[in-house]
Every structure is written in C-alpha cells, then in structure tokens.
PDB file of C-alpha atoms in Angstrom:
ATOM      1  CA  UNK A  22     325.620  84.060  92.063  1.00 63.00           C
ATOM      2  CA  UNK A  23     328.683  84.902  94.186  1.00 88.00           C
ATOM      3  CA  UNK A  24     329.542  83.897  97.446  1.00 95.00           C
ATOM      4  CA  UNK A  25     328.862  86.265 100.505  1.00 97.00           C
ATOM      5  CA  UNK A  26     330.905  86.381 102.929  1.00 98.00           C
ATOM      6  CA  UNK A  27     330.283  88.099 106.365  1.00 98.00           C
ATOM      7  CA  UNK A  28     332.772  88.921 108.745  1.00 98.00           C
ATOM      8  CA  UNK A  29     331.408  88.830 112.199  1.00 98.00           C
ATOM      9  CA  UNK A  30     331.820  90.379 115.538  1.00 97.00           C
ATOM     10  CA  UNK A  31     331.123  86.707 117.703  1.00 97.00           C
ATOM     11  CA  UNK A  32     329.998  83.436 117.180  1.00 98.00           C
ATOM     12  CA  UNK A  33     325.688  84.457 118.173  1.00 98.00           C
ATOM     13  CA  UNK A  34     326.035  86.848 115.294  1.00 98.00           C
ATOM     14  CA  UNK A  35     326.924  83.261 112.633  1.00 98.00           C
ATOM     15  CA  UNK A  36     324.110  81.387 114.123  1.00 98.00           C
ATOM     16  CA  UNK A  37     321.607  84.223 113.769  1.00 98.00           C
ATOM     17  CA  UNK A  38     322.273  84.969 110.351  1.00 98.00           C
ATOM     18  CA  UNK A  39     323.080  80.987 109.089  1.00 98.00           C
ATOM     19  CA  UNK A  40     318.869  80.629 110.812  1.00 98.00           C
ATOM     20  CA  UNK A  41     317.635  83.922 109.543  1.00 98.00           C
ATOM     21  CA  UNK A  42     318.907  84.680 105.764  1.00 98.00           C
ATOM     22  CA  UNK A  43     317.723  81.243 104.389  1.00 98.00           C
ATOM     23  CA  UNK A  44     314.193  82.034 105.713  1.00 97.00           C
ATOM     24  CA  UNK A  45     314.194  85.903 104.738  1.00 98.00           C
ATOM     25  CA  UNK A  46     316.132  85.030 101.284  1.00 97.00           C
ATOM     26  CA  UNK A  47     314.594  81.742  99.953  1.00 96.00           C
ATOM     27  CA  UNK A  48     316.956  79.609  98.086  1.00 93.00           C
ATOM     28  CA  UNK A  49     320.320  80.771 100.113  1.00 96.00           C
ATOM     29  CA  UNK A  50     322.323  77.783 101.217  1.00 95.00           C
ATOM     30  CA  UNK A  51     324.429  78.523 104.198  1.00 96.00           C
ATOM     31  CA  UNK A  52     328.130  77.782 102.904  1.00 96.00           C
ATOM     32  CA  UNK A  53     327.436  77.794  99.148  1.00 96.00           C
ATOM     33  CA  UNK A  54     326.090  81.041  99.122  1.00 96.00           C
ATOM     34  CA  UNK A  55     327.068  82.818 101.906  1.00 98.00           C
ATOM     35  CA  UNK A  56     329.510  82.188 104.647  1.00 98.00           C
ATOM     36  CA  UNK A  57     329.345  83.910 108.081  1.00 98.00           C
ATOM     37  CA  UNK A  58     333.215  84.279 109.775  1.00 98.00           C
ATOM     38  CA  UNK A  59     332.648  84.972 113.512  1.00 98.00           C
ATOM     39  CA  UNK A  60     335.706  86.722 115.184  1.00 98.00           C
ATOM     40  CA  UNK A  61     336.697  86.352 118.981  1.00 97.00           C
ATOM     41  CA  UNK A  62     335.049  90.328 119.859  1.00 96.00           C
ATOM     42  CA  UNK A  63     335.099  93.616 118.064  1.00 96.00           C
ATOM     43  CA  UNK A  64     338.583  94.210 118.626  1.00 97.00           C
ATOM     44  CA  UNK A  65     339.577  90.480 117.088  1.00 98.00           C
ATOM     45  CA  UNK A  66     337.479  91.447 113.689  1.00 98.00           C
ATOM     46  CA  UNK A  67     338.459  95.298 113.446  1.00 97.00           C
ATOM     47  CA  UNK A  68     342.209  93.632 113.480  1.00 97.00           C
ATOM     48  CA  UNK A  69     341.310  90.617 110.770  1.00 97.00           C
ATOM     49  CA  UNK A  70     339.907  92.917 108.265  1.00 98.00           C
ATOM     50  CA  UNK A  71     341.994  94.233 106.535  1.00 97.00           C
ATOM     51  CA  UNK A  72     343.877  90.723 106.190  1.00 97.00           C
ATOM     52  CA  UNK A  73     340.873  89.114 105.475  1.00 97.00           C
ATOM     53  CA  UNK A  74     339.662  91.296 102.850  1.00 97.00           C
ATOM     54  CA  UNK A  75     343.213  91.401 100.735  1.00 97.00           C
ATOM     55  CA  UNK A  76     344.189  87.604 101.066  1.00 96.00           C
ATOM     56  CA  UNK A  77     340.407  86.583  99.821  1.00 96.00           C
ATOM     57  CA  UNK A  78     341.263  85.114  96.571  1.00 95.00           C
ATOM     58  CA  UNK A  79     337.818  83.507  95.514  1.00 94.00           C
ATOM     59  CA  UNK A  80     336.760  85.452  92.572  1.00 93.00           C
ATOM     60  CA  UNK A  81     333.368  87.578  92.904  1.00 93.00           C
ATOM     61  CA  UNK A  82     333.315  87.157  96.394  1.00 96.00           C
ATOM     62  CA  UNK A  83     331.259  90.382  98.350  1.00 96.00           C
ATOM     63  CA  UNK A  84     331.938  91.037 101.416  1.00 98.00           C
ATOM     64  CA  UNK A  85     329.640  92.581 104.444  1.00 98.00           C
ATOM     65  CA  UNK A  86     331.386  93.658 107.772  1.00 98.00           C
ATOM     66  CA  UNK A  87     328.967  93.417 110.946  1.00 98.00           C
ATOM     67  CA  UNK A  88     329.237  94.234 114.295  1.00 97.00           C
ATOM     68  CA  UNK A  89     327.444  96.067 117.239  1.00 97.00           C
ATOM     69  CA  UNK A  90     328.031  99.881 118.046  1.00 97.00           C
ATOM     70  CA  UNK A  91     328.095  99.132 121.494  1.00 96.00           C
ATOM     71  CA  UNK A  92     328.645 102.481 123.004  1.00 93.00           C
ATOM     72  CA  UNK A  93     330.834 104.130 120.397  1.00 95.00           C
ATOM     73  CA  UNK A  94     329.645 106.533 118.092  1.00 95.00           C
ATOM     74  CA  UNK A  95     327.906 105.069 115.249  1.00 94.00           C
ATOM     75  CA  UNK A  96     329.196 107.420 112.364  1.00 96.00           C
ATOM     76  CA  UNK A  97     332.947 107.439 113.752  1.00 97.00           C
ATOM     77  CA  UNK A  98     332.783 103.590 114.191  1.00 97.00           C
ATOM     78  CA  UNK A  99     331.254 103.006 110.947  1.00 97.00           C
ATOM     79  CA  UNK A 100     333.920 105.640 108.903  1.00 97.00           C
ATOM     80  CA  UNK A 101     336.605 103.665 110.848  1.00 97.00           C
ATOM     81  CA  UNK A 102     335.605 100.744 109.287  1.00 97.00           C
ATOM     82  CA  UNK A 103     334.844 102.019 106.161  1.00 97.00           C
ATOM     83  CA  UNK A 104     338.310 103.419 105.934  1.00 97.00           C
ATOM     84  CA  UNK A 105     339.491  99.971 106.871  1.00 97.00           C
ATOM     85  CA  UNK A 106     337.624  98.401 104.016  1.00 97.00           C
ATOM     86  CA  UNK A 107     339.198 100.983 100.990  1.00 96.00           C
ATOM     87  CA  UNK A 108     342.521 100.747 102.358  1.00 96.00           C
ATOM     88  CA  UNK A 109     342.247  96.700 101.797  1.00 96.00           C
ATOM     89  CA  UNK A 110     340.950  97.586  98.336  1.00 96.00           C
ATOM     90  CA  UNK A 111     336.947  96.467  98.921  1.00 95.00           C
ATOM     91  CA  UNK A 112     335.552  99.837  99.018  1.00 94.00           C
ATOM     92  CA  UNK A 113     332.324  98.065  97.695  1.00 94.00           C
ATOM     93  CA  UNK A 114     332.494  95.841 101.312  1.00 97.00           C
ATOM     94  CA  UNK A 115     329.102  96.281 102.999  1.00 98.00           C
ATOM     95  CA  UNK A 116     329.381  97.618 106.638  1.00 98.00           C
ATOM     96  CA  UNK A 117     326.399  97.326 108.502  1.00 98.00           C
ATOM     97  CA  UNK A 118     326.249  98.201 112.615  1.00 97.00           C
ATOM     98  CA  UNK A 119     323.949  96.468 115.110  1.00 97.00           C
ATOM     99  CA  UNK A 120     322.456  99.521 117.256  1.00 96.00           C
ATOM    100  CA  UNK A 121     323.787  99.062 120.321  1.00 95.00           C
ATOM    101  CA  UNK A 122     324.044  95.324 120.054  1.00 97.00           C
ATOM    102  CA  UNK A 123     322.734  92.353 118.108  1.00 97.00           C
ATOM    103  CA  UNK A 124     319.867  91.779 120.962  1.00 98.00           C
ATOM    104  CA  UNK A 125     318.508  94.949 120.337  1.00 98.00           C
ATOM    105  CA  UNK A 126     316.980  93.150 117.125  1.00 98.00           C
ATOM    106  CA  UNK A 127     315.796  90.629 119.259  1.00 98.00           C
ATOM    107  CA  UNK A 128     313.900  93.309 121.657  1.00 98.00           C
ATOM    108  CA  UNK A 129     312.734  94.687 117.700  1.00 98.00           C
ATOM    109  CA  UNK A 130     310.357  92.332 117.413  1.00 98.00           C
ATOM    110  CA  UNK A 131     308.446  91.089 120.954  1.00 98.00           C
ATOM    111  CA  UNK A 132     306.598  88.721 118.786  1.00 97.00           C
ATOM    112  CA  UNK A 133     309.651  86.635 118.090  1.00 98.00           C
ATOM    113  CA  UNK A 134     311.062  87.031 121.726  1.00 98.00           C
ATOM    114  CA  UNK A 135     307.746  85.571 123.185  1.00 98.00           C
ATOM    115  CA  UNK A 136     307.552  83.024 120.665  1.00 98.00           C
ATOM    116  CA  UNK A 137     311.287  81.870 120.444  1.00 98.00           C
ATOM    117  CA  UNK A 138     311.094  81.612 124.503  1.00 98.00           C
ATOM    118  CA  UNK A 139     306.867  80.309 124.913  1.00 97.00           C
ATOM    119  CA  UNK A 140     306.368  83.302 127.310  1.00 96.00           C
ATOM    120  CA  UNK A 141     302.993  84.966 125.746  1.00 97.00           C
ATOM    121  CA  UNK A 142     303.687  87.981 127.833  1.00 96.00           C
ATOM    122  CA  UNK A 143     307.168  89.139 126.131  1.00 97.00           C
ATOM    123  CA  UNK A 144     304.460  90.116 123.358  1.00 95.00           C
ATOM    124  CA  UNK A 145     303.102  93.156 125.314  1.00 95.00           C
ATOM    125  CA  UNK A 146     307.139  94.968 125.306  1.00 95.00           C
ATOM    126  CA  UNK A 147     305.382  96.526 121.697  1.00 91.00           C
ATOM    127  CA  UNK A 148     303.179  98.688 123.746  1.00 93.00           C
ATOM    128  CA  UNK A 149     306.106 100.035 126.605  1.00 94.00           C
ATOM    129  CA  UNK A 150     307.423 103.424 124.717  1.00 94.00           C
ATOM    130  CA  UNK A 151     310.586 102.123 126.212  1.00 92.00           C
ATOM    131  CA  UNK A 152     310.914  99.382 123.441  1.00 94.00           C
ATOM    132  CA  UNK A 153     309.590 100.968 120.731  1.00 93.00           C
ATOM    133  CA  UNK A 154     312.901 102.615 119.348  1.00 96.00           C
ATOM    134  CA  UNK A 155     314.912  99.267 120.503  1.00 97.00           C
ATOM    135  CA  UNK A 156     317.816 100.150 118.816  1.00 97.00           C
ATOM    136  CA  UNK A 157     318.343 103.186 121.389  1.00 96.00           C
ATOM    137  CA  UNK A 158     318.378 100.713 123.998  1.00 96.00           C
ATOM    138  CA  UNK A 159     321.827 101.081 126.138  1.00 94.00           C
ATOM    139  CA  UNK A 160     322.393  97.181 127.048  1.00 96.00           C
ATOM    140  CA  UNK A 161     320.184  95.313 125.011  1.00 98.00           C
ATOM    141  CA  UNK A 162     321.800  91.936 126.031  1.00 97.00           C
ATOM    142  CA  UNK A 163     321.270  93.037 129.635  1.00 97.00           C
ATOM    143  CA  UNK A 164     317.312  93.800 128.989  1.00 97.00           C
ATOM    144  CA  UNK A 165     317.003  90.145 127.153  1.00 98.00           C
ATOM    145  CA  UNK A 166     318.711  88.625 130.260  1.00 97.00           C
ATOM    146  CA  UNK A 167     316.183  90.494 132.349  1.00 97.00           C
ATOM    147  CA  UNK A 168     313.191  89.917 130.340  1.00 97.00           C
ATOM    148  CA  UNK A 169     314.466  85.650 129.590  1.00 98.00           C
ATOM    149  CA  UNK A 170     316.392  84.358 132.885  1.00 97.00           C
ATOM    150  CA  UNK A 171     317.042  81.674 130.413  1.00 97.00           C
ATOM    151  CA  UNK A 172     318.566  83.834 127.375  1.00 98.00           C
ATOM    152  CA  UNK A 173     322.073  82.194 126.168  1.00 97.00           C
ATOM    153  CA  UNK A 174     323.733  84.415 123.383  1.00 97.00           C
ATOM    154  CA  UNK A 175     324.477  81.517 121.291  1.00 98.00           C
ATOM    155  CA  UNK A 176     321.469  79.243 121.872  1.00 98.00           C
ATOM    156  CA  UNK A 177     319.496  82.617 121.643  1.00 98.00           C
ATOM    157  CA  UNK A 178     320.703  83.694 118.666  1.00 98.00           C
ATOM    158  CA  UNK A 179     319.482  79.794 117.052  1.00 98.00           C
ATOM    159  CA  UNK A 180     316.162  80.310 118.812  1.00 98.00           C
ATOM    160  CA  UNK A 181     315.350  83.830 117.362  1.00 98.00           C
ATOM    161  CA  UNK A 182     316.586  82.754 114.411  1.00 98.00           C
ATOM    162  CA  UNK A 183     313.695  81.234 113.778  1.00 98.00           C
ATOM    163  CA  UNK A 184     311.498  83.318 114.907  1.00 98.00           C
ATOM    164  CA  UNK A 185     312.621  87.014 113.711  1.00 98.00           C
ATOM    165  CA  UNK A 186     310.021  89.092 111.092  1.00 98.00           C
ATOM    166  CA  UNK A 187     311.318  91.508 109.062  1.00 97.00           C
ATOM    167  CA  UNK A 188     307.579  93.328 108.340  1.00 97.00           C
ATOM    168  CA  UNK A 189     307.053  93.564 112.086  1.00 96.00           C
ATOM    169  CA  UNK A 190     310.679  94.365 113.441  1.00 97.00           C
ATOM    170  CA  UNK A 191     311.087  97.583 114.732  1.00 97.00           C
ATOM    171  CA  UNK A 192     315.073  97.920 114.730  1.00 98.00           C
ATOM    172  CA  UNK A 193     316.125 100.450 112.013  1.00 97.00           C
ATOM    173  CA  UNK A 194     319.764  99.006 112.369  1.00 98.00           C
ATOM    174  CA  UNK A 195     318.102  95.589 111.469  1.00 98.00           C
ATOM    175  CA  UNK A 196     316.452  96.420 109.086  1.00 98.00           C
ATOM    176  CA  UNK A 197     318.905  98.630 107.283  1.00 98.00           C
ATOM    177  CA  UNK A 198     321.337  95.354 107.217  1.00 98.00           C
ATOM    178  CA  UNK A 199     318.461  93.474 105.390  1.00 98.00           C
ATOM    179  CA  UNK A 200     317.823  96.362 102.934  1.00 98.00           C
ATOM    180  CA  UNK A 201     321.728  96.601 102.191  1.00 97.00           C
ATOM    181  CA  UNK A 202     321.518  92.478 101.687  1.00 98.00           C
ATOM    182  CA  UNK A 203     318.273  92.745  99.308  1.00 97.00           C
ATOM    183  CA  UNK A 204     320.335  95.482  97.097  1.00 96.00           C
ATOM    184  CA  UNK A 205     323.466  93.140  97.428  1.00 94.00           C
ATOM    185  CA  UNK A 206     321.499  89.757  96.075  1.00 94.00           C
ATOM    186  CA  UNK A 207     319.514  91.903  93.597  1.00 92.00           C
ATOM    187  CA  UNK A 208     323.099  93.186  91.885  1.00 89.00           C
ATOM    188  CA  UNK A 209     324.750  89.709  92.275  1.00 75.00           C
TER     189      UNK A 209
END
C-alpha cells in the first residue's frame, strides 16, 4: 500500500489523526503508512503546498490537504486549494475542510467530549438544537474552551483522539474526510 501523506493546518490536527486513523482504519501504522505534516497556520500550509506536492519524490505517495474553513467561504477556499493542488501536478490530492474548525468534530460527538474529559454532563450537548449541526458552529474552539476550562488544543486533540466515533459523530465535514479516506485506502 502507499504512503499517505497529510498536509496539515497545525500541530492538534497530527495528533488527532496519528490517535484516530489507526483506531478507525485497523492495521495503519502512523509513519509507515501515513504521515501527518503539521504547518505553522493556514497561511504557512496554503504557502508549502505547492512545494510540497512537486518536490515529493517517494513513488505512489497520495496526498490529502486539511485544514479548517474558519470563516472563509467553504467552496472558494476549497477551489483555491484545489487549484493549488493541479497547478503542482496532484490533481488526484485529497482536500478535505474542517467546518469551521477541527473542534467542531469534537462538539460532533458529546459522547467523546464527556468521555475524553470524565464530565458525564458534556453528554447531554446531543439534545441542545444548538449542537446538533456542529459544523455550523462559528468558534468551535471557543465553545470547547467554554464547555472544558481545561481544553488544550494539542493535549485535546490526543485526548479525543481516543475517544471520537465515527457512527455517532454528527459533523458532516468529519465525516466527509473519513469517507474520502475509506475511498482512498480502498483504491490503494
């Protein structure tokens, strides 16, 4: 199987996935088959892509670009980046967009957020109409903050990690990523 390589908005984003894909994909081996590349911020990975993408010489390498909308519009961010990826000469590059932000898959699944953190009551954010579409949540980091005192984007990332269901998660843009990875595995 070939390597897959992610390119990555910040460091959270490395230690969520190098937790999560092993569990949701049995058998991947962080490193060996798949590599996560955090950059310093959107700006810092929008920049590194196209150099990334053409100096890559390890043969079948695939590649999958991820990093929050934030506020931006979601089809003019992701055709920016799209365009970024066919003018490096991956057109077959994955791009993938956290809705608003990576926490917003966090506030997905309560479940995970009350486990991850041993507070029974995060459980009950399932039944608030306010999280039930979490990925049209303005500042998800700021509503984990709020909810967890405690939350730490790196250390929060390892937790959930852990923690995170794909049947029960209620983040389409989380969901869509792990659909796009299933097709990518299946092909490879």
């Amino acid at each position: 199987m070939s390597r897959l390589v992610f390119l990555l908005e910040e460091p959270s984003s490395k230690q969520l996935l190098d937790g999560l894909l092993p569990r949701v994909f049995p058998g991947l081996v962080p490193e060996q088959d798949f590599l996560c590349i955090p950059h310093e911020g959107k700006q810092d990975l929008i920049r590194s892509i196209p150099r990334k993408l053409r100096g890559w010489t390890e043969p079948g390498a695939r590649f999958v670009v991820l990093l929050d909308q934030d506020l931006e519009d979601c089809r003019d961010l992701k055709e920016r980046l799209c365009n970024l990826v066919r003018e490096a000469g991956r057109p077959e590059t994955m791009v993938r967009l956290a809705c608003r932000e990576l926490e917003a898959w966090y506030l997905g699944d309560p479940e995970a957020l009350a486990e991850a953190y041993e507070c029974a009551g995060l459980k009950s954010l399932a039944d608030k109409a306010r999280f039930r579409n979490p990925d049209q949540i303005q500042k998800p980091s700021q509503e984990v903050a709020r909810l967890v005192p405690q939350f730490q984007k790196i250390a929060g990332a390892r937790r959930m990690a852990r923690h995170l269901d794909p049947e029960r998660n209620r983040s389409r843009s989380f969901q869509v990523l792990l659909e796009g990875l299933h097709k990518l595995l299946e092909a490879g």
